[in-house]
Amino acid sequence: PQITQAEWDAKRALASLNTHGASFVQAATPFLTDLVKAVEDGGDMPRKLRIFVATGAQVPRGLAERAGRVLGADVCGAFGTTETCLGALSAPGDEPA
């Protein structure tokens, strides 16, 4: 299922990811930062999350590495436009640029 929130709340998002067994997230880089901080602050790690595709801004390498450790997921960057959706996407295991 697609999981959405009318108003962003990282702790609620973690609960939803676990409730629905989400394995994939595509969201802007600030949402990744918020999820990492929520887990570091005691929130439940998303148990089935495998891939987080960060869009909208470049993902700092340190954040990607930290998120991988904290969330237990591969972090991929993606770029595109509103008109074309994704134009480029990295894959887990790709060397950082």
Coordinates of C-alpha atoms in Angstrom, one line a residue:
P1 CA 0.0 0.0 0.0
Q2 CA 1.0 3.6 -0.4
I3 CA 1.5 5.3 2.9
T4 CA 0.9 9.1 3.1
Q5 CA 0.6 11.7 5.9
A6 CA -1.4 14.9 5.7
E7 CA 1.2 16.5 8.1
W8 CA 4.7 15.1 8.5
D9 CA 5.6 13.5 11.8
A10 CA 8.7 11.3 11.8
K11 CA 7.7 9.2 14.8
R12 CA 4.3 8.6 13.3
A13 CA 5.9 7.7 10.0
L14 CA 8.1 5.1 11.7
A15 CA 5.0 3.6 13.3
S16 CA 3.3 3.5 9.9
L17 CA 6.3 1.9 8.2
N18 CA 6.3 -0.9 10.8
T19 CA 2.5 -1.3 10.8
H20 CA 2.4 -1.7 7.1
G21 CA 5.7 -3.5 6.7
A22 CA 7.0 -0.9 4.2
S23 CA 10.2 -1.9 2.4
F24 CA 10.6 1.2 0.2
V25 CA 10.4 4.9 0.8
Q26 CA 10.8 7.7 -1.8
A27 CA 10.9 11.1 -0.2
A28 CA 13.0 14.3 0.0
T29 CA 16.3 14.3 1.8
P30 CA 15.0 16.3 4.9
F31 CA 12.5 13.4 5.6
L32 CA 15.5 11.0 5.7
T33 CA 17.2 13.2 8.2
D34 CA 14.1 13.3 10.3
L35 CA 13.6 9.5 10.3
V36 CA 17.3 9.0 11.3
K37 CA 16.9 11.5 14.2
A38 CA 13.7 9.9 15.3
V39 CA 15.3 6.4 15.5
E40 CA 18.4 7.9 17.3
D41 CA 16.0 9.5 19.8
G42 CA 14.5 6.2 20.7
G43 CA 12.0 5.5 17.9
D44 CA 11.5 2.0 16.6
M45 CA 13.8 1.1 13.7
P46 CA 11.7 0.3 10.6
R47 CA 11.9 -3.5 10.6
K48 CA 11.3 -4.2 6.9
L49 CA 12.7 -1.0 5.2
R50 CA 15.3 -2.0 2.6
I51 CA 15.6 1.1 0.3
F52 CA 15.2 4.8 0.9
V53 CA 15.3 6.8 -2.4
A54 CA 16.1 10.4 -1.5
T55 CA 14.9 13.0 -3.9
G56 CA 14.8 16.8 -4.2
A57 CA 18.3 17.5 -3.0
Q58 CA 21.7 15.8 -3.0
V59 CA 22.2 13.4 -0.1
P60 CA 25.3 14.2 1.9
R61 CA 27.5 11.1 2.0
G62 CA 27.7 11.2 5.8
L63 CA 23.9 11.2 6.1
A64 CA 23.6 8.3 3.7
E65 CA 26.1 6.3 5.7
R66 CA 24.5 7.2 9.0
A67 CA 21.0 6.4 7.7
G68 CA 22.2 3.0 6.5
R69 CA 23.5 2.2 9.9
V70 CA 20.5 3.7 11.8
L71 CA 17.6 2.6 9.6
G72 CA 19.2 -0.6 8.2
A73 CA 18.4 0.4 4.7
D74 CA 20.3 1.2 1.5
V75 CA 20.0 4.9 0.6
C76 CA 19.9 5.8 -3.1
G77 CA 19.8 9.3 -4.6
A78 CA 17.6 10.2 -7.5
F79 CA 17.1 13.2 -9.7
G80 CA 14.3 14.2 -12.1
T81 CA 11.8 16.9 -12.9
T82 CA 8.2 17.3 -12.1
E83 CA 7.4 16.7 -15.7
T84 CA 9.4 13.5 -16.1
C85 CA 9.5 12.0 -12.6
L86 CA 12.8 10.2 -12.1
G87 CA 15.5 10.9 -14.7
A88 CA 18.4 9.2 -12.9
L89 CA 18.5 6.8 -10.0
S90 CA 21.4 5.1 -8.2
A91 CA 21.2 1.5 -7.1
P92 CA 22.2 -0.1 -3.8
G93 CA 25.9 -1.0 -4.1
D94 CA 26.7 1.9 -6.6
E95 CA 29.9 3.7 -5.7
P96 CA 29.3 7.2 -4.4
A97 CA 29.8 10.0 -6.9

